[in-house]
Tab-separated table of C-alpha atoms in Angstrom:
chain	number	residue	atom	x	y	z
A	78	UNK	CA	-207.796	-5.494	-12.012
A	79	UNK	CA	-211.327	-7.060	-12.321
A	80	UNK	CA	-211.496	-10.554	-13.761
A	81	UNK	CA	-214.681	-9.671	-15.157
A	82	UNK	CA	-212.800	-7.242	-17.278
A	83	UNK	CA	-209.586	-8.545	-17.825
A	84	UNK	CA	-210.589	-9.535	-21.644
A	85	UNK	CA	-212.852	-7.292	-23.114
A	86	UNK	CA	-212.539	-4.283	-25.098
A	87	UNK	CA	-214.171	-0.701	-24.709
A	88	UNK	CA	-214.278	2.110	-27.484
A	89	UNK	CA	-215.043	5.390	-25.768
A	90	UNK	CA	-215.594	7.900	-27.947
A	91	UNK	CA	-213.788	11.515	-26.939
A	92	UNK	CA	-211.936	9.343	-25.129
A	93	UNK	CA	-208.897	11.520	-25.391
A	94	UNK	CA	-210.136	14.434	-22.768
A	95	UNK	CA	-212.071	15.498	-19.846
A	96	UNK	CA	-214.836	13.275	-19.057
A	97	UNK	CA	-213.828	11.007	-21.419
A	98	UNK	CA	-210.191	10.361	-20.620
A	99	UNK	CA	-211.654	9.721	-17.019
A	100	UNK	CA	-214.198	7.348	-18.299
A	101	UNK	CA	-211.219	5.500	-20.716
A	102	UNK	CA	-208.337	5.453	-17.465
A	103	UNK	CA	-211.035	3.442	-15.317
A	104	UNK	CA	-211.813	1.337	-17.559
A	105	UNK	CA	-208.300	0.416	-18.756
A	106	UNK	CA	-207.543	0.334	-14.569
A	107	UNK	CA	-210.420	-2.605	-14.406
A	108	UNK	CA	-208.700	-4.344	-16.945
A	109	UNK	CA	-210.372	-3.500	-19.861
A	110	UNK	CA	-208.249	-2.789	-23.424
A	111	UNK	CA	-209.781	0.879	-24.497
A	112	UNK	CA	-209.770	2.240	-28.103
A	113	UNK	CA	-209.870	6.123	-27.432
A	114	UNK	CA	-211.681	8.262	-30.071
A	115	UNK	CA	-211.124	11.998	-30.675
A	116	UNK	CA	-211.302	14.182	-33.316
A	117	UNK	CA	-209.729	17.772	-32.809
A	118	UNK	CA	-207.078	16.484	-29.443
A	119	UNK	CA	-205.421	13.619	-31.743
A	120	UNK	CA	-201.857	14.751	-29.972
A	121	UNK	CA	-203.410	14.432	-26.381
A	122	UNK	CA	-205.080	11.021	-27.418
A	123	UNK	CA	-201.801	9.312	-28.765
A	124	UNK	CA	-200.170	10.787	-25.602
A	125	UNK	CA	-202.832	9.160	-23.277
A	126	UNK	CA	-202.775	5.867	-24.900
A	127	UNK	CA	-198.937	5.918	-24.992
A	128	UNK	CA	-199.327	6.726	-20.816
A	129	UNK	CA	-201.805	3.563	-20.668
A	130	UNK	CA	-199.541	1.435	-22.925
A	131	UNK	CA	-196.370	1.754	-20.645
A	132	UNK	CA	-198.790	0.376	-17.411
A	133	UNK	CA	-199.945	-2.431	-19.518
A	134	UNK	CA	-198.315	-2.955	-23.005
A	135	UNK	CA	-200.776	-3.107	-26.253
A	136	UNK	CA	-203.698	-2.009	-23.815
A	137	UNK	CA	-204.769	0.911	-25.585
A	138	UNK	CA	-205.234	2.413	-29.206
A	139	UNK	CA	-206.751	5.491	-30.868
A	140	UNK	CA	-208.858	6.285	-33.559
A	141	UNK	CA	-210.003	9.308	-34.724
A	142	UNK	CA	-213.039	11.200	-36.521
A	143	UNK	CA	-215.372	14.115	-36.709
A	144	UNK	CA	-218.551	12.768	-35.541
A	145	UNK	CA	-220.431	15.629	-37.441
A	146	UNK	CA	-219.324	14.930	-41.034
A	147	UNK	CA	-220.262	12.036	-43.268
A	148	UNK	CA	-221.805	10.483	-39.803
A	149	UNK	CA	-222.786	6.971	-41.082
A	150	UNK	CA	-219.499	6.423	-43.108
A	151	UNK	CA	-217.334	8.063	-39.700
A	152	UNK	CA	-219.127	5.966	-37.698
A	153	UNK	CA	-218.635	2.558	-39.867
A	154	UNK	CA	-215.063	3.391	-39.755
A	155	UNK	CA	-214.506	3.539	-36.015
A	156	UNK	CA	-216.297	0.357	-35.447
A	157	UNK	CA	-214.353	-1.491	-37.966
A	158	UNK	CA	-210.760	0.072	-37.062
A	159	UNK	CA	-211.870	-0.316	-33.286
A	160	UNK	CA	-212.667	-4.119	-33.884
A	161	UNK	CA	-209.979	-4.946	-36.059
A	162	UNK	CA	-207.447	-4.076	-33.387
A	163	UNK	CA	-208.299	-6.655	-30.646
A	164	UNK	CA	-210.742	-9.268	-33.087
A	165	UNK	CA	-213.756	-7.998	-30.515
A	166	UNK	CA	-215.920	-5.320	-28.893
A	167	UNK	CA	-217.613	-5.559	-25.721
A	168	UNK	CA	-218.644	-2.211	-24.235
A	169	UNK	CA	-219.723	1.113	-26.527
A	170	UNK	CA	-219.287	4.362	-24.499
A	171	UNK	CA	-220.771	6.956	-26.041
A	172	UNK	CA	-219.165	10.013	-24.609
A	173	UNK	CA	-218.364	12.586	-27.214
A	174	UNK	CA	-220.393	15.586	-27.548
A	175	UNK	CA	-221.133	19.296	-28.705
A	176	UNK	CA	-222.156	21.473	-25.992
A	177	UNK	CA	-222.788	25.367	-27.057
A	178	UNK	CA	-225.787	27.584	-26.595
A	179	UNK	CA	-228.213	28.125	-29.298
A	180	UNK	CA	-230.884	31.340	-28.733
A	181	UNK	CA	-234.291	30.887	-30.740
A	182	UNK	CA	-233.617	34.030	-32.167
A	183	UNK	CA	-229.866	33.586	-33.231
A	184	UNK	CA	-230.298	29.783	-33.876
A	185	UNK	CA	-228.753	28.556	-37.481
A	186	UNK	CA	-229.349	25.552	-39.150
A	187	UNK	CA	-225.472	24.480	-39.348
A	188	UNK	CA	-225.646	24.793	-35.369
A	189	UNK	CA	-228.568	22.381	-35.344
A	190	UNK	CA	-227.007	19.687	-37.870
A	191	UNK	CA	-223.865	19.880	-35.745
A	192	UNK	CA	-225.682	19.400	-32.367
A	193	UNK	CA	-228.318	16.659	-34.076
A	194	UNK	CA	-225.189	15.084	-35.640
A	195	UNK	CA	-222.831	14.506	-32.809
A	196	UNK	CA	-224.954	14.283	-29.940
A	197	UNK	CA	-227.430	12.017	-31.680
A	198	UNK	CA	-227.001	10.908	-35.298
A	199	UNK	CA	-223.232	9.524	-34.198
A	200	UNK	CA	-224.256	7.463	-31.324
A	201	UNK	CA	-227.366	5.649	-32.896
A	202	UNK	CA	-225.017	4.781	-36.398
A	203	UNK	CA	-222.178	3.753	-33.635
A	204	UNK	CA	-224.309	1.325	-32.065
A	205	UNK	CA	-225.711	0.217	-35.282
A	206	UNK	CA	-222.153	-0.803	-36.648
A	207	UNK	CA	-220.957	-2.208	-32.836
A	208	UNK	CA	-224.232	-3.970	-32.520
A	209	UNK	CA	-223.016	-7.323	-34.440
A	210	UNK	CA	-219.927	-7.131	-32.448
A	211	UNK	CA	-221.586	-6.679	-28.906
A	212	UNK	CA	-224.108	-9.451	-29.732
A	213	UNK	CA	-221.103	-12.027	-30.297
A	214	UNK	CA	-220.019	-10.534	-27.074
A	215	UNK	CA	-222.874	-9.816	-25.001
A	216	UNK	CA	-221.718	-6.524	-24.234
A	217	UNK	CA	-223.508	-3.743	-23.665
A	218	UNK	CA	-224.119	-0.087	-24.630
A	219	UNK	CA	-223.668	3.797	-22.370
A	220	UNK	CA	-225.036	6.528	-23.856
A	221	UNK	CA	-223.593	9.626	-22.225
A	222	UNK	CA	-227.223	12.258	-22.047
A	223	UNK	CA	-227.790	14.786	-19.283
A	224	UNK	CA	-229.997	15.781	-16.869
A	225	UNK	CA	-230.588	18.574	-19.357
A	226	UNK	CA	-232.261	16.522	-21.939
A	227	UNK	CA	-234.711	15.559	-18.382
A	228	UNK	CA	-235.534	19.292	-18.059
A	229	UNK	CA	-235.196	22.284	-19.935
A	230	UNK	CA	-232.656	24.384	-19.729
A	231	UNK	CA	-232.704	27.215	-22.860
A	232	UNK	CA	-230.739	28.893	-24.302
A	233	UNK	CA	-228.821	25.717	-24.549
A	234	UNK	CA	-232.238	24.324	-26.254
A	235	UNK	CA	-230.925	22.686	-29.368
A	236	UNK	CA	-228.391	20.918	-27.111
A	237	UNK	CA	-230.958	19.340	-24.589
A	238	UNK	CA	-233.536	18.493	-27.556
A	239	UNK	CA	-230.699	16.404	-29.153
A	240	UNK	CA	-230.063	14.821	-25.626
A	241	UNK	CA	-233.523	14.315	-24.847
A	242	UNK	CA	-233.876	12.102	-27.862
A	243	UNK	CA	-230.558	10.552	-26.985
A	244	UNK	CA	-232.621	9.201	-24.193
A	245	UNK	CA	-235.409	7.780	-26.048
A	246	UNK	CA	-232.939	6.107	-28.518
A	247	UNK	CA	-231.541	4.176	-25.316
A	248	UNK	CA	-235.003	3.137	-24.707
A	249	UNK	CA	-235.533	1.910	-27.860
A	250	UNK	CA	-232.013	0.173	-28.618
A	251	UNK	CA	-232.500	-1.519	-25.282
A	252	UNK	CA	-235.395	-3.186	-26.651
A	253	UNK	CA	-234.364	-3.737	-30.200
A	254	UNK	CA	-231.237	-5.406	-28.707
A	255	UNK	CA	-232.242	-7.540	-25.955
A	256	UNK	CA	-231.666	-9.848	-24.376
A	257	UNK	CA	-227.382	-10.260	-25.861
A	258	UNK	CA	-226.956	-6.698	-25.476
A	259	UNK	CA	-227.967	-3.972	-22.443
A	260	UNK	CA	-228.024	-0.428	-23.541
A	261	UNK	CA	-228.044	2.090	-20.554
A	262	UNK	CA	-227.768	5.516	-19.740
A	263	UNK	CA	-226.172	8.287	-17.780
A	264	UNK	CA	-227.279	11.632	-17.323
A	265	UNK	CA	-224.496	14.266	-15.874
A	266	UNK	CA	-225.197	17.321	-14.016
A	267	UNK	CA	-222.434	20.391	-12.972
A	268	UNK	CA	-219.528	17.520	-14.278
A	269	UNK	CA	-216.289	19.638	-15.519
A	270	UNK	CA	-217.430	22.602	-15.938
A	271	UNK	CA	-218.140	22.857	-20.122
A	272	UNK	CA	-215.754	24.840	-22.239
A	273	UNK	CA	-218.903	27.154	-23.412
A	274	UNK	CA	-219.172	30.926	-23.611
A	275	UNK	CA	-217.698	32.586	-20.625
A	276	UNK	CA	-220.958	35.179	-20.492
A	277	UNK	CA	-223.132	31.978	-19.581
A	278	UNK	CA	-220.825	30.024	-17.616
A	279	UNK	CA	-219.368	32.670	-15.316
A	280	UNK	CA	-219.437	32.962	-11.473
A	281	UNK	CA	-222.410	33.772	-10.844
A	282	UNK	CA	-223.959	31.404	-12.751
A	283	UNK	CA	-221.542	28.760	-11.013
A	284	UNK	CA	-222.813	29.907	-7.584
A	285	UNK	CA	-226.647	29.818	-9.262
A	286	UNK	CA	-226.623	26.283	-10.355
A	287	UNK	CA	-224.697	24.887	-6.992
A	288	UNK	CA	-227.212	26.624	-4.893
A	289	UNK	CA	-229.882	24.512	-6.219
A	290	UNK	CA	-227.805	21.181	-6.045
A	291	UNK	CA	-228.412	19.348	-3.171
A	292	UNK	CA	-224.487	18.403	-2.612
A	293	UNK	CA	-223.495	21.707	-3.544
A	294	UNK	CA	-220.406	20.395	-5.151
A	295	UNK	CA	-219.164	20.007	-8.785
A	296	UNK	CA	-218.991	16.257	-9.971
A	297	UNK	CA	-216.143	15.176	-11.429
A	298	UNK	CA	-215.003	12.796	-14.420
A	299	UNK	CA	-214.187	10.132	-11.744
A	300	UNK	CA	-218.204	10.089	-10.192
A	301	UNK	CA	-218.973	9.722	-14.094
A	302	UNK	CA	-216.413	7.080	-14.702
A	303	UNK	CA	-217.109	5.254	-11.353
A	304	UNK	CA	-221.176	4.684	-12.636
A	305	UNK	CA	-220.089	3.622	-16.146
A	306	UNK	CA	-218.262	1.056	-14.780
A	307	UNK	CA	-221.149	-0.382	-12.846
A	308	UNK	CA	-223.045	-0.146	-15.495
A	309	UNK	CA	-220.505	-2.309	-17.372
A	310	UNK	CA	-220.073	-4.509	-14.795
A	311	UNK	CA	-222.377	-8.159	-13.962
A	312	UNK	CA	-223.343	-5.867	-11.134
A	313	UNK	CA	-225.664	-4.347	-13.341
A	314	UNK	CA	-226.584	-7.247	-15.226
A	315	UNK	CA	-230.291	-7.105	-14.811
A	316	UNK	CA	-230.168	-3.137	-15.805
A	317	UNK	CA	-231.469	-2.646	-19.626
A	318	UNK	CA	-232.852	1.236	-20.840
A	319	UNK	CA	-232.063	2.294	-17.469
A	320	UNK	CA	-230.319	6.107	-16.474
A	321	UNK	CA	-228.179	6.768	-13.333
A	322	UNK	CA	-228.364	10.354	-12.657
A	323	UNK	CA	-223.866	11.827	-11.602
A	324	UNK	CA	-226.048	15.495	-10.748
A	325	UNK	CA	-225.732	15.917	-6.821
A	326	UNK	CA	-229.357	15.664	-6.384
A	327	UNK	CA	-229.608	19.072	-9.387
A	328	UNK	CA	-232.284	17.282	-11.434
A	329	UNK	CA	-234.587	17.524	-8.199
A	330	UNK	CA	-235.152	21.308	-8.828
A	331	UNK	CA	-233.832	21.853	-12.298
């Protein structure tokens, strides 16, 4: 356990899964208390926290929400629940996300909303509610993007357009709340595979995108993890609007 970490309190949202859960078990391992967020896996949640709870008791609480419906309200709520639990916040991941492709020609105006809602609307409104709490705090702010919203990468167009702004809201919040609070970023690359349509993501796509990736290796949730907790750590203490790229070298020839 880090002493650095030993008091403070993360909320990672789709903390309850994948790259998430990896994200929420490292920090909880460094000694942080984690409130996990999910929406549709409540069951796995509870059972994670319940896991993290028996290594260290009263260490880890969930709270759940659809981060594409009634956004501002949803996103109020979390902050408030998340805060009320331990009396603080000091570290914001924002992890969840929608990942599905979107064609120009088959693209609908629900898809976009959903995209634009979770990927985008949720964190801003998330670290509008924290940001009180993470000034007291001087915590700081991770915005999960990808290399995606670096490059393009259609058909999954509406998906990198809602990252790429993702990445210029970093920017921004980074400025807006300096000096108390740093807001960084991390951009994945071929992380856990995505649960996407199996015409897109199939084998030879696979053996496409690691042929142009330097490492020529899929990342995992633990590279991810590993990077947010630098970038929650003093380590990083001079690091404000700032991206670490988990890719393998990928975003070199996108």
């Amino acid at each position: 356990m880090e002493d650095w970490a030993s008091s403070r309190v993360a909320l990672v949202t789709g903390g309850g899964r994948r790259v998430g859960k990896a994200i929420a078990t490292a920090l909880h391992k460094s000694g942080y208390k984690v409130v996990i967020h999910c929406n549709s896996s409540k069951d796995a949640a509870l059972e994670f926290a319940n896991e993290l709870n028996s290594q260290r008791s009263d260490t880890a609480f969930v709270v759940s929400g659809d981060l594409s419906k009634d956004v501002v309200d949803t996103c109020r709520r979390l902050v408030k629940e998340a805060t009320e639990k331990w009396g603080r916040l000091d570290l914001l991941v924002n992890n969840a996300s929608l990942f599905f492709l979107t064609p120009l020609d088959t693209a609908t105006d629900q898809q976009w909303n959903q995209l634009m809602d979770t990927n985008l609307k949720a964190p801003y409104f998330l670290a509008q509610a924290a940001s009180p709490h993470l000034r007291k705090t001087k915590g700081s702010i991770i915005n999960m993007c990808d290399i995606i919203g670096e490059q393009a990468s259609p058909p999954l167009t509406i998906y990198g357009i809602s990252k790429a702004a993702l990445i210029m809201t970093t920017k921004n919040l980074a400025i807006e709340l300096g000096p108390e609070v740093r807001v960084n970023y991390i951009c994945p690359g071929a992380v856990m595979w995505p649960e996407v349509e199996k015409e897109h993501h199939d084998d030879s796509f696979r053996n496409e995108w690691l042929s142009r990736t330097p490492l020529n290796a899929i990342g995992t949730g633990e590279n991810v993890a590993d990077a947010v907790l630098f970038l929650a750590s003093p380590s990083s203490s001079y690091m404000t609007g700032s991206c670490i790229r988990i890719c393998g070298g990928r975003s070199l020839r996108l």
